[in-house]
Coordinates of C-alpha atoms in Angstrom, one line a residue:
M1 CA 115.2 37.7 108.6
P2 CA 115.8 34.9 111.1
R3 CA 119.1 34.5 112.9
P4 CA 121.6 32.1 111.3
E5 CA 121.2 29.5 114.0
V6 CA 117.4 29.5 113.5
E7 CA 118.0 29.2 109.7
R8 CA 120.2 26.2 110.4
W9 CA 117.5 24.6 112.6
C10 CA 114.9 25.3 109.9
L11 CA 117.1 23.7 107.2
A12 CA 117.8 20.7 109.4
I13 CA 114.1 20.2 110.0
A14 CA 113.3 20.5 106.3
D15 CA 116.1 18.0 105.5
A16 CA 114.9 15.5 108.0
A17 CA 111.3 15.8 106.8
E18 CA 112.4 15.5 103.1
R19 CA 114.3 12.3 104.0
R20 CA 111.3 11.0 106.0
D21 CA 113.7 10.6 109.0
W22 CA 111.2 10.9 111.7
D23 CA 113.6 9.8 114.4
A24 CA 116.0 12.6 113.5
L25 CA 113.2 15.0 113.5
T26 CA 112.0 13.9 116.9
A27 CA 115.6 14.2 118.3
M28 CA 116.0 17.7 116.8
D29 CA 112.7 18.8 118.3
A30 CA 113.7 17.6 121.7
R31 CA 117.1 19.4 121.4
L32 CA 115.5 22.6 120.3
R33 CA 112.9 22.5 123.1
R34 CA 115.7 21.9 125.6
L35 CA 117.8 24.7 124.1
L36 CA 115.0 27.2 124.3
A37 CA 114.0 26.2 127.8
E38 CA 117.5 26.1 129.3
S39 CA 119.2 29.0 127.6
G40 CA 116.2 31.3 127.9
L41 CA 116.9 32.2 124.3
S42 CA 114.2 34.5 123.1
L43 CA 113.0 34.3 119.6
D44 CA 111.9 37.4 117.7
A45 CA 108.9 37.4 115.3
D46 CA 111.1 36.4 112.3
D47 CA 112.6 33.5 114.2
R48 CA 109.2 32.2 115.4
A49 CA 107.7 32.6 111.9
A50 CA 110.6 30.6 110.3
L51 CA 110.5 27.8 112.8
S52 CA 106.7 27.7 112.6
A53 CA 106.9 27.4 108.8
A54 CA 109.5 24.6 109.1
Y55 CA 107.4 22.7 111.6
R56 CA 104.2 23.1 109.5
A57 CA 106.0 21.7 106.5
A58 CA 107.4 18.8 108.5
L59 CA 103.9 18.1 109.9
A60 CA 102.4 18.1 106.4
A61 CA 105.1 15.7 105.3
S62 CA 104.5 13.4 108.2
G63 CA 100.7 13.6 107.7
A64 CA 101.1 12.6 104.1
E65 CA 103.4 9.7 105.1
L66 CA 100.8 8.6 107.7
D67 CA 98.0 8.8 105.1
A68 CA 100.0 6.7 102.6
L69 CA 100.8 4.2 105.3
S70 CA 97.2 4.0 106.4
A71 CA 96.1 3.4 102.7
K72 CA 98.7 0.6 102.4
M73 CA 97.6 -1.1 105.6
A74 CA 93.9 -0.9 104.5
E75 CA 94.9 -2.4 101.1
A76 CA 96.9 -5.2 102.8
G77 CA 93.9 -5.9 105.1
Q78 CA 91.5 -6.1 102.1
Q79 CA 93.9 -8.4 100.2
R80 CA 94.2 -10.7 103.3
E81 CA 90.4 -10.8 103.6
G82 CA 90.1 -11.6 100.0
R83 CA 92.6 -14.5 100.3
L84 CA 90.8 -15.8 103.4
A85 CA 87.5 -15.7 101.6
Y86 CA 89.0 -17.4 98.5
A87 CA 90.5 -20.1 100.7
Q88 CA 87.2 -20.7 102.6
F89 CA 85.3 -20.8 99.3
S90 CA 87.9 -23.3 97.9
E91 CA 87.4 -25.5 101.0
W92 CA 83.6 -25.4 100.5
E93 CA 84.0 -26.4 96.8
Q94 CA 86.1 -29.4 97.8
A95 CA 83.6 -30.6 100.4

């Protein structure tokens, strides 16, 4: 069973990922890294497993968000190309 402070970090990571608040997640990551480096806090196996699971879930959420954004950008590019082709075809028709 992870320590209460580790559980709080895990819940905060999960909450930020669920809200798609990547800035908050980045800030939490930096604070957690600093805390671990400065305090010399050692994590036991349960703590590491809990944090690892929280990070994996956040990475999966951000990966899904990135995939969705990439698909939207590709679609927007295709629509733009279609509009440009239509405009060019319309110009040819008028000539």
